[in-house]
mmCIF file of C-alpha atoms and ligand atoms in Angstrom:
data_model
loop_
_atom_site.group_PDB
_atom_site.id
_atom_site.type_symbol
_atom_site.label_atom_id
_atom_site.label_comp_id
_atom_site.label_asym_id
_atom_site.label_seq_id
_atom_site.Cartn_x
_atom_site.Cartn_y
_atom_site.Cartn_z
ATOM 1 C CA MET A 1 154.830 32.358 -22.022
ATOM 2 C CA VAL A 2 158.186 33.275 -20.511
ATOM 3 C CA CYS A 3 159.761 35.912 -22.841
ATOM 4 C CA LEU A 4 163.587 36.413 -21.640
ATOM 5 C CA PRO A 5 165.721 39.356 -22.741
ATOM 6 C CA LEU A 6 168.803 37.635 -24.127
ATOM 7 C CA HIS A 7 171.393 39.010 -21.173
ATOM 8 C CA LYS A 8 169.150 37.064 -18.738
ATOM 9 C CA LEU A 9 169.053 33.910 -20.784
ATOM 10 C CA GLY A 10 172.801 34.190 -21.353
ATOM 11 C CA LYS A 11 173.469 34.150 -17.511
ATOM 12 C CA ILE A 12 171.426 31.120 -17.135
ATOM 13 C CA LEU A 13 173.419 29.303 -20.025
ATOM 14 C CA GLU A 14 176.509 30.415 -18.445
ATOM 15 C CA THR A 15 175.585 28.926 -15.061
ATOM 16 C CA HIS A 16 175.000 25.572 -16.645
ATOM 17 C CA VAL A 17 178.053 25.864 -18.719
ATOM 18 C CA LYS A 18 180.029 26.206 -15.676
ATOM 19 C CA SER A 19 178.509 23.630 -13.888
ATOM 20 C CA GLN A 20 179.638 20.974 -16.446
ATOM 21 C CA GLY A 21 183.226 21.426 -15.554
ATOM 22 C CA THR A 22 184.483 20.279 -18.784
ATOM 23 C CA ALA A 23 184.492 23.634 -20.425
ATOM 24 C CA GLU A 24 185.891 27.132 -19.865
ATOM 25 C CA ILE A 25 184.374 30.359 -20.891
ATOM 26 C CA LYS A 26 187.062 32.939 -21.746
ATOM 27 C CA TYR A 27 185.909 36.466 -22.229
ATOM 28 C CA GLY A 28 187.344 39.418 -24.219
ATOM 29 C CA ARG A 29 188.837 37.389 -27.002
ATOM 30 C CA LYS A 30 188.351 38.253 -30.614
ATOM 31 C CA VAL A 31 189.030 35.321 -33.210
ATOM 32 C CA VAL A 32 190.762 37.456 -36.161
ATOM 33 C CA GLU A 33 192.141 34.481 -38.331
ATOM 34 C CA ILE A 34 191.590 30.919 -38.823
ATOM 35 C CA GLY A 35 193.126 27.887 -40.451
ATOM 36 C CA GLU A 36 193.920 24.272 -40.690
ATOM 37 C CA TYR A 37 197.335 22.413 -40.359
ATOM 38 C CA ALA A 38 198.798 21.253 -43.719
ATOM 39 C CA ASP A 39 198.222 17.580 -42.482
ATOM 40 C CA LYS A 40 194.573 18.559 -41.723
ATOM 41 C CA SER A 41 194.991 17.047 -38.363
ATOM 42 C CA LYS A 42 193.855 19.946 -36.405
ATOM 43 C CA ALA A 43 192.106 23.516 -36.841
ATOM 44 C CA TRP A 44 193.519 26.669 -35.487
ATOM 45 C CA VAL A 45 192.165 30.261 -34.682
ATOM 46 C CA LYS A 46 194.478 33.388 -33.932
ATOM 47 C CA VAL A 47 192.694 35.338 -31.075
ATOM 48 C CA GLU A 48 193.306 39.041 -30.032
ATOM 49 C CA LYS A 49 193.135 39.561 -26.545
ATOM 50 C CA ALA A 50 191.692 42.872 -24.705
ATOM 51 C CA ASP A 51 195.377 43.928 -24.292
ATOM 52 C CA GLY A 52 196.099 43.673 -27.994
ATOM 53 C CA SER A 53 198.312 40.622 -27.847
ATOM 54 C CA THR A 54 197.404 37.450 -29.947
ATOM 55 C CA GLU A 55 197.701 33.884 -29.294
ATOM 56 C CA ILE A 56 196.949 30.604 -31.384
ATOM 57 C CA ARG A 57 194.488 28.169 -30.010
ATOM 58 C CA GLU A 58 194.250 24.765 -31.833
ATOM 59 C CA ALA A 59 191.544 22.088 -31.725
ATOM 60 C CA ASP A 60 190.119 19.043 -33.463
ATOM 61 C CA TYR A 61 186.982 20.864 -34.353
ATOM 62 C CA VAL A 62 186.217 24.765 -34.362
ATOM 63 C CA VAL A 63 182.426 25.913 -34.247
ATOM 64 C CA GLY A 64 181.943 29.281 -35.355
ATOM 65 C CA CYS A 65 178.751 30.700 -33.531
ATOM 66 C CA ASP A 66 179.909 34.111 -33.512
ATOM 67 C CA GLY A 67 176.837 35.692 -34.675
ATOM 68 C CA ALA A 68 175.551 37.484 -37.944
ATOM 69 C CA ASN A 69 178.745 39.049 -38.878
ATOM 70 C CA SER A 70 180.643 35.735 -38.072
ATOM 71 C CA ILE A 71 184.359 36.099 -38.735
ATOM 72 C CA ILE A 72 184.599 32.203 -39.189
ATOM 73 C CA ARG A 73 182.207 32.588 -41.855
ATOM 74 C CA ARG A 74 183.646 35.364 -43.814
ATOM 75 C CA LYS A 75 186.991 33.590 -43.737
ATOM 76 C CA LEU A 76 185.529 30.289 -44.856
ATOM 77 C CA PHE A 77 183.221 32.019 -47.774
ATOM 78 C CA GLY A 78 184.381 35.660 -48.329
ATOM 79 C CA ASP A 79 183.289 38.770 -46.568
ATOM 80 C CA TRP A 80 180.082 39.349 -48.478
ATOM 81 C CA VAL A 81 179.047 35.644 -49.201
ATOM 82 C CA TYR A 82 175.855 34.958 -47.272
ATOM 83 C CA PRO A 83 173.096 33.545 -49.604
ATOM 84 C CA GLY A 84 169.693 35.043 -49.259
ATOM 85 C CA TYR A 85 168.298 38.521 -49.072
ATOM 86 C CA THR A 86 167.430 41.623 -46.753
ATOM 87 C CA TRP A 87 164.042 42.538 -46.430
ATOM 88 C CA ASP A 88 163.009 46.015 -47.894
ATOM 89 C CA LYS A 89 161.198 46.794 -44.611
ATOM 90 C CA GLN A 90 163.083 47.039 -41.424
ATOM 91 C CA ILE A 91 162.048 46.895 -37.720
ATOM 92 C CA VAL A 92 162.748 48.920 -34.822
ATOM 93 C CA ALA A 93 162.813 47.135 -31.231
ATOM 94 C CA THR A 94 161.941 49.360 -28.331
ATOM 95 C CA ASN A 95 161.536 48.762 -24.517
ATOM 96 C CA ILE A 96 158.979 51.134 -22.854
ATOM 97 C CA TYR A 97 157.218 51.870 -19.614
ATOM 98 C CA TYR A 98 153.570 53.157 -20.362
ATOM 99 C CA ASP A 99 150.769 53.296 -18.067
ATOM 100 C CA GLY A 100 148.287 53.243 -20.942
ATOM 101 C CA PHE A 101 148.704 49.240 -21.341
ATOM 102 C CA LYS A 102 146.856 49.050 -18.064
ATOM 103 C CA ASP A 103 143.753 50.443 -19.725
ATOM 104 C CA VAL A 104 143.451 47.802 -22.220
ATOM 105 C CA ASP A 105 142.820 44.126 -22.274
ATOM 106 C CA PHE A 106 146.323 42.860 -23.499
ATOM 107 C CA ASP A 107 147.801 39.356 -23.223
ATOM 108 C CA ASP A 108 151.612 38.938 -22.341
ATOM 109 C CA SER A 109 152.146 39.352 -26.019
ATOM 110 C CA GLN A 110 150.282 40.223 -29.234
ATOM 111 C CA PHE A 111 150.694 41.037 -32.942
ATOM 112 C CA PHE A 112 149.189 43.739 -34.727
ATOM 113 C CA VAL A 113 148.372 43.269 -38.593
ATOM 114 C CA HIS A 114 148.270 46.636 -40.386
ATOM 115 C CA PRO A 115 149.654 47.613 -43.903
ATOM 116 C CA GLU A 116 151.643 50.468 -42.150
ATOM 117 C CA HIS A 117 151.818 50.126 -38.488
ATOM 118 C CA TRP A 118 152.352 46.623 -37.980
ATOM 119 C CA HIS A 119 153.866 46.056 -34.628
ATOM 120 C CA MET A 120 154.146 43.606 -31.700
ATOM 121 C CA VAL A 121 153.905 44.319 -28.156
ATOM 122 C CA ALA A 122 155.022 41.851 -25.227
ATOM 123 C CA ARG A 123 155.417 42.426 -21.684
ATOM 124 C CA ILE A 124 158.893 41.435 -20.768
ATOM 125 C CA GLN A 125 159.273 42.332 -17.033
ATOM 126 C CA PRO A 126 157.048 41.996 -13.983
ATOM 127 C CA ASP A 127 157.814 45.647 -13.286
ATOM 128 C CA GLY A 128 155.756 46.749 -16.348
ATOM 129 C CA LEU A 129 158.541 46.812 -18.944
ATOM 130 C CA TYR A 130 157.135 46.156 -22.483
ATOM 131 C CA ARG A 131 158.846 45.327 -25.696
ATOM 132 C CA VAL A 132 157.282 47.287 -28.613
ATOM 133 C CA THR A 133 158.727 46.132 -32.021
ATOM 134 C CA TYR A 134 157.347 48.011 -35.072
ATOM 135 C CA GLY A 135 157.812 47.853 -38.689
ATOM 136 C CA GLU A 136 159.352 50.839 -40.933
ATOM 137 C CA ILE A 137 160.142 51.404 -44.612
ATOM 138 C CA GLY A 138 163.511 50.233 -45.349
ATOM 139 C CA GLY A 139 166.531 52.687 -46.205
ATOM 140 C CA LEU A 140 165.817 55.252 -43.368
ATOM 141 C CA THR A 141 169.010 56.344 -41.501
ATOM 142 C CA TYR A 142 169.016 56.001 -37.601
ATOM 143 C CA ASP A 143 168.497 59.582 -37.182
ATOM 144 C CA GLN A 144 165.275 59.452 -39.518
ATOM 145 C CA LEU A 145 163.833 56.456 -37.479
ATOM 146 C CA LYS A 146 164.500 58.177 -34.286
ATOM 147 C CA GLU A 147 162.572 61.356 -35.542
ATOM 148 C CA ARG A 148 159.824 59.173 -36.646
ATOM 149 C CA GLN A 149 159.347 57.195 -33.617
ATOM 150 C CA PRO A 150 156.917 59.696 -31.556
ATOM 151 C CA ALA A 151 154.513 59.656 -34.346
ATOM 152 C CA LYS A 152 154.721 55.844 -34.581
ATOM 153 C CA PHE A 153 153.957 55.561 -31.013
ATOM 154 C CA GLN A 154 151.101 57.985 -31.140
ATOM 155 C CA ALA A 155 149.597 56.038 -34.231
ATOM 156 C CA ILE A 156 150.037 52.538 -32.535
ATOM 157 C CA LEU A 157 149.718 52.627 -28.807
ATOM 158 C CA PRO A 158 146.472 52.828 -26.876
ATOM 159 C CA GLY A 159 145.597 56.443 -25.860
ATOM 160 C CA ASN A 160 147.722 57.905 -28.678
ATOM 161 C CA PRO A 161 150.158 59.104 -26.151
ATOM 162 C CA THR A 162 152.826 62.025 -26.553
ATOM 163 C CA PRO A 163 156.367 61.256 -25.631
ATOM 164 C CA ASP A 164 155.837 62.774 -22.182
ATOM 165 C CA LYS A 165 153.541 59.859 -21.285
ATOM 166 C CA TYR A 166 155.955 57.027 -21.610
ATOM 167 C CA GLY A 167 159.374 56.230 -20.738
ATOM 168 C CA LEU A 168 161.504 54.951 -23.718
ATOM 169 C CA VAL A 169 164.477 52.933 -22.124
ATOM 170 C CA ASN A 170 165.446 51.281 -25.535
ATOM 171 C CA PHE A 171 165.566 52.116 -29.218
ATOM 172 C CA SER A 172 167.089 49.733 -31.655
ATOM 173 C CA PRO A 173 166.504 49.553 -35.282
ATOM 174 C CA TYR A 174 167.273 46.257 -37.219
ATOM 175 C CA LYS A 175 167.782 45.203 -40.915
ATOM 176 C CA VAL A 176 165.807 42.053 -41.591
ATOM 177 C CA HIS A 177 167.422 39.132 -43.394
ATOM 178 C CA GLN A 178 166.646 35.798 -44.758
ATOM 179 C CA ARG A 179 170.105 33.905 -45.341
ATOM 180 C CA CYS A 180 171.672 30.496 -44.956
ATOM 181 C CA VAL A 181 174.993 29.289 -45.859
ATOM 182 C CA ASP A 182 175.662 26.585 -48.467
ATOM 183 C CA ARG A 183 177.809 24.497 -46.094
ATOM 184 C CA MET A 184 177.704 24.355 -42.232
ATOM 185 C CA ARG A 185 180.754 22.141 -42.542
ATOM 186 C CA VAL A 186 184.051 22.803 -44.129
ATOM 187 C CA GLY A 187 186.792 20.500 -42.909
ATOM 188 C CA ARG A 188 187.366 21.088 -39.199
ATOM 189 C CA PHE A 189 185.046 24.033 -39.113
ATOM 190 C CA LEU A 190 181.688 24.038 -38.607
ATOM 191 C CA LEU A 191 178.990 26.919 -38.193
ATOM 192 C CA ALA A 192 175.964 27.245 -35.877
ATOM 193 C CA ALA A 193 173.047 29.429 -35.314
ATOM 194 C CA ASP A 194 173.248 33.229 -36.751
ATOM 195 C CA ALA A 195 176.780 32.478 -38.205
ATOM 196 C CA ALA A 196 175.047 29.901 -40.424
ATOM 197 C CA HIS A 197 171.405 31.077 -40.899
ATOM 198 C CA LEU A 198 169.419 34.226 -40.025
ATOM 199 C CA CYS A 199 165.224 34.771 -40.312
ATOM 200 C CA ASN A 200 163.307 37.584 -39.253
ATOM 201 C CA PRO A 201 162.262 37.511 -35.552
ATOM 202 C CA PHE A 202 158.593 37.045 -35.959
ATOM 203 C CA GLY A 203 157.799 33.776 -34.460
ATOM 204 C CA GLY A 204 160.866 33.319 -32.325
ATOM 205 C CA MET A 205 162.744 30.964 -34.647
ATOM 206 C CA GLY A 206 166.122 32.665 -34.865
ATOM 207 C CA LEU A 207 167.611 31.794 -31.312
ATOM 208 C CA THR A 208 165.527 28.646 -31.046
ATOM 209 C CA GLY A 209 166.880 27.426 -34.443
ATOM 210 C CA GLY A 210 170.528 28.144 -33.210
ATOM 211 C CA ILE A 211 169.978 25.980 -30.047
ATOM 212 C CA ALA A 212 168.605 23.192 -32.149
ATOM 213 C CA ASP A 213 171.825 23.374 -34.120
ATOM 214 C CA VAL A 214 173.873 23.201 -31.104
ATOM 215 C CA GLY A 215 172.054 20.373 -29.761
ATOM 216 C CA SER A 216 172.475 18.200 -33.035
ATOM 217 C CA LEU A 217 176.029 19.308 -32.992
ATOM 218 C CA TYR A 218 176.768 18.286 -29.666
ATOM 219 C CA ASP A 219 175.269 14.842 -30.193
ATOM 220 C CA SER A 220 177.326 14.395 -33.393
ATOM 221 C CA LEU A 221 180.734 15.401 -31.500
ATOM 222 C CA ARG A 222 179.858 13.255 -28.576
ATOM 223 C CA GLY A 223 179.221 10.410 -31.015
ATOM 224 C CA ILE A 224 182.626 10.798 -32.560
ATOM 225 C CA ASP A 225 184.229 11.378 -29.043
ATOM 226 C CA ASN A 226 182.736 7.961 -28.058
ATOM 227 C CA ASN A 227 183.729 6.210 -31.238
ATOM 228 C CA LYS A 228 180.107 5.816 -32.138
ATOM 229 C CA ALA A 229 180.091 7.735 -35.213
ATOM 230 C CA ASP A 230 182.954 8.751 -37.695
ATOM 231 C CA ASP A 231 183.366 12.311 -38.621
ATOM 232 C CA SER A 232 180.956 11.942 -41.674
ATOM 233 C CA ILE A 233 178.231 12.378 -39.209
ATOM 234 C CA LEU A 234 179.430 16.204 -39.418
ATOM 235 C CA ASP A 235 178.131 16.230 -43.019
ATOM 236 C CA LYS A 236 174.985 15.020 -41.834
ATOM 237 C CA TYR A 237 174.831 17.689 -39.193
ATOM 238 C CA ASP A 238 175.228 20.230 -42.249
ATOM 239 C CA GLU A 239 172.555 18.545 -44.370
ATOM 240 C CA VAL A 240 169.930 17.994 -41.603
ATOM 241 C CA ARG A 241 170.030 21.474 -40.090
ATOM 242 C CA ARG A 242 170.059 23.382 -43.385
ATOM 243 C CA ARG A 243 167.126 21.340 -44.789
ATOM 244 C CA ILE A 244 165.242 22.294 -41.508
ATOM 245 C CA TRP A 245 166.109 26.034 -42.176
ATOM 246 C CA HIS A 246 165.049 25.817 -45.984
ATOM 247 C CA GLU A 247 161.823 23.645 -45.113
ATOM 248 C CA VAL A 248 160.752 25.189 -42.112
ATOM 249 C CA ILE A 249 162.174 28.109 -40.534
ATOM 250 C CA ASP A 250 162.595 30.060 -43.739
ATOM 251 C CA PRO A 251 159.042 29.607 -44.928
ATOM 252 C CA ILE A 252 157.353 29.894 -41.495
ATOM 253 C CA SER A 253 159.103 32.883 -40.325
ATOM 254 C CA THR A 254 158.470 34.563 -43.661
ATOM 255 C CA GLU A 255 154.927 33.923 -43.832
ATOM 256 C CA ASN A 256 154.854 35.171 -40.100
ATOM 257 C CA MET A 257 156.268 38.541 -41.026
ATOM 258 C CA GLN A 258 154.438 39.013 -44.509
ATOM 259 C CA ARG A 259 151.186 38.315 -42.366
ATOM 260 C CA LEU A 260 151.582 41.407 -40.397
ATOM 261 C CA PHE A 261 151.533 43.855 -43.296
ATOM 262 C CA GLN A 262 149.924 42.064 -46.332
ATOM 263 C CA TYR A 263 146.405 42.577 -45.716
ATOM 264 C CA GLN A 264 144.627 45.993 -46.428
ATOM 265 C CA ASN A 265 141.860 45.560 -44.054
ATOM 266 C CA ALA A 266 140.261 43.208 -41.573
ATOM 267 C CA ASP A 267 137.964 41.588 -43.886
ATOM 268 C CA GLU A 268 140.784 40.582 -45.957
ATOM 269 C CA PHE A 269 142.566 39.056 -43.206
ATOM 270 C CA VAL A 270 139.701 37.131 -41.788
ATOM 271 C CA ASN A 271 138.846 35.774 -45.357
ATOM 272 C CA LYS A 272 142.392 34.900 -46.398
ATOM 273 C CA ASP A 273 144.715 34.271 -43.616
ATOM 274 C CA PRO A 274 145.413 30.417 -43.228
ATOM 275 C CA LEU A 275 146.684 30.916 -39.411
ATOM 276 C CA TYR A 276 143.703 32.919 -38.465
ATOM 277 C CA LYS A 277 141.351 30.117 -39.690
ATOM 278 C CA LEU A 278 143.423 27.564 -37.728
ATOM 279 C CA VAL A 279 143.031 29.563 -34.469
ATOM 280 C CA ARG A 280 139.410 29.978 -35.039
ATOM 281 C CA GLU A 281 138.919 26.170 -35.551
ATOM 282 C CA MET A 282 141.281 25.548 -32.358
ATOM 283 C CA GLN A 283 138.922 27.917 -30.344
ATOM 284 C CA ASN A 284 135.723 25.731 -31.175
ATOM 285 C CA PRO A 285 134.982 23.775 -28.298
ATOM 286 C CA ASP A 286 133.127 21.130 -30.681
ATOM 287 C CA LYS A 287 136.144 20.429 -32.891
ATOM 288 C CA LYS A 288 138.589 17.673 -31.394
ATOM 289 C CA LEU A 289 142.188 18.945 -31.475
ATOM 290 C CA GLU A 290 144.292 16.261 -32.988
ATOM 291 C CA LYS A 291 146.974 16.506 -30.014
ATOM 292 C CA GLY A 292 144.481 17.375 -27.375
ATOM 293 C CA GLY A 293 145.270 19.946 -24.818
ATOM 294 C CA PRO A 294 143.492 23.611 -24.496
ATOM 295 C CA PRO A 295 144.065 26.120 -27.375
ATOM 296 C CA ASN A 296 146.622 28.405 -26.431
ATOM 297 C CA ALA A 297 146.411 31.073 -28.964
ATOM 298 C CA SER A 298 143.721 33.679 -29.781
ATOM 299 C CA VAL A 299 143.134 36.204 -32.629
ATOM 300 C CA THR A 300 140.981 39.371 -31.998
ATOM 301 C CA VAL A 301 139.746 41.120 -35.050
ATOM 302 C CA SER A 302 138.556 44.616 -34.818
ATOM 303 C CA GLN A 303 137.709 46.776 -37.723
ATOM 304 C CA ARG A 304 139.050 49.670 -35.539
ATOM 305 C CA TRP A 305 142.697 49.311 -36.670
ATOM 306 C CA LEU A 306 144.427 51.866 -34.561
ATOM 307 C CA TRP A 307 143.776 53.320 -31.293
ATOM 308 C CA SER A 308 141.692 56.252 -32.694
HETATM 309 C C1 FAD B 1 164.887 42.245 -32.503
HETATM 310 C C2 FAD B 1 165.358 40.952 -32.594
HETATM 311 C C3 FAD B 1 164.396 40.220 -31.799
HETATM 312 C C4 FAD B 1 164.641 38.869 -31.597
HETATM 313 N N1 FAD B 1 163.669 38.037 -31.179
HETATM 314 C C5 FAD B 1 163.883 36.594 -30.993
HETATM 315 C C6 FAD B 1 162.880 35.768 -30.317
HETATM 316 O O1 FAD B 1 162.001 36.546 -29.861
HETATM 317 N N2 FAD B 1 163.217 34.467 -30.252
HETATM 318 C C7 FAD B 1 164.191 33.943 -30.984
HETATM 319 O O2 FAD B 1 164.280 32.721 -30.981
HETATM 320 N N3 FAD B 1 165.066 34.638 -31.484
HETATM 321 C C8 FAD B 1 165.054 36.149 -31.486
HETATM 322 N N4 FAD B 1 166.142 36.884 -32.427
HETATM 323 C C9 FAD B 1 167.363 36.122 -32.942
HETATM 324 C C10 FAD B 1 168.329 35.768 -31.760
HETATM 325 O O3 FAD B 1 168.519 37.050 -31.091
HETATM 326 C C11 FAD B 1 169.529 35.374 -32.600
HETATM 327 O O4 FAD B 1 169.092 34.382 -33.355
HETATM 328 C C12 FAD B 1 170.316 34.864 -31.550
HETATM 329 O O5 FAD B 1 170.720 35.840 -30.465
HETATM 330 C C13 FAD B 1 171.781 34.286 -32.391
HETATM 331 O O6 FAD B 1 172.616 33.719 -31.301
HETATM 332 P P1 FAD B 1 174.197 33.463 -31.700
HETATM 333 O O7 FAD B 1 174.759 32.909 -30.500
HETATM 334 O O8 FAD B 1 174.128 32.908 -32.891
HETATM 335 O O9 FAD B 1 174.533 34.820 -31.867
HETATM 336 P P2 FAD B 1 174.937 36.188 -30.989
HETATM 337 O O10 FAD B 1 173.883 36.236 -30.102
HETATM 338 O O11 FAD B 1 175.038 37.455 -32.061
HETATM 339 O O12 FAD B 1 176.206 35.753 -30.242
HETATM 340 C C14 FAD B 1 177.407 35.828 -31.061
HETATM 341 C C15 FAD B 1 178.604 36.058 -30.097
HETATM 342 O O13 FAD B 1 179.646 35.696 -30.746
HETATM 343 C C16 FAD B 1 180.758 37.022 -30.298
HETATM 344 N N5 FAD B 1 181.636 37.248 -31.455
HETATM 345 C C17 FAD B 1 181.314 37.915 -32.350
HETATM 346 N N6 FAD B 1 182.388 37.864 -33.507
HETATM 347 C C18 FAD B 1 183.409 37.466 -32.642
HETATM 348 C C19 FAD B 1 184.831 37.198 -32.911
HETATM 349 N N7 FAD B 1 185.360 37.523 -34.019
HETATM 350 N N8 FAD B 1 185.605 36.331 -32.106
HETATM 351 C C20 FAD B 1 185.006 36.008 -30.867
HETATM 352 N N9 FAD B 1 183.556 36.256 -30.575
HETATM 353 C C21 FAD B 1 182.923 36.707 -31.206
HETATM 354 C C22 FAD B 1 179.763 38.006 -29.888
HETATM 355 O O14 FAD B 1 180.469 38.905 -28.961
HETATM 356 C C23 FAD B 1 178.617 37.452 -29.273
HETATM 357 O O15 FAD B 1 178.803 37.249 -27.921
HETATM 358 C C24 FAD B 1 165.919 38.216 -32.361
HETATM 359 C C25 FAD B 1 166.629 39.018 -33.161
HETATM 360 C C26 FAD B 1 166.449 40.485 -33.213
HETATM 361 C C27 FAD B 1 167.348 41.370 -34.023
#
């Protein structure tokens, strides 16, 4: 599996957009106001440039893919209208160099199930940079989280290291949400990706769900441009992508996160967890897999929960 940090993925996407020749990327511009002309013939956005000047840009359609704090969504529905909830737990994403990982038989990525110290470890660079994301109780401030970090690493990392044993190069706390708007299309405005829906990151369904939105939206807009569809196809986009969030992305990502902290011990996990059962079945060489191919997941269960 390849885990790409966002800034590297961004560069790859930028190269592809530039090679199309039909799109131009303008940096350093912030949308501050939006609207539609009275005759509904076009949508417009007011854009603030880095030097403070503003300009109006108009288009047949405006797609708001401006992230979780989307100004387009806030202007369409209101500042605090984003249906769903925020988890009562938060996560802290860190990047570290730590020699102690060499002493254990880790795969490129692994998830650790534990009622208090649930976490994930993934190697994200060939030079040995690891992403360690761990769960924390909600409501703590940045400073409180920072203060607790050394004890957390001592509890969860192999070798129970003190801070002098690893290099912490990134420390980013995140609140975690499950949210989806009631409409991804309002007139000539469309919403996609985090601007339209959010999920917790366990299972990697956030960015990928957003990319699937944009794929569907591209096909819809292209259909309108080629006179193969009328603009009601954009209502279909709204209907289908929200259905997929509610029926697939939300329940699966919710289960993925709950799995990490809901079991009190290894026996309970082994006896109750449906994903664990599924993976064990996949590992059974006598059992024919419906779609064939080798199993690509494994679960190791150890009663020794932490590295102590
Ligand atoms: C810790 C963590 C780990 C994650 N891990 C994964 C993972 O493993 N796999 C996965 O699939 N997803 C993951 N996600 C989710 C993923 O990062 C997001 O779903 C994804 O980045 C959303 O992309 P986006 O383009 O919608 O929004 P963003 O990436 O937030 O991009 C929004 C863009 O809009 C710009 N913008 C904002 N406001 C304005 C404005 N007013 N005017 C103009 N531009 C504006 C911003 O500058 C930014 O460039 C993770 C998220 C977190 C927090």
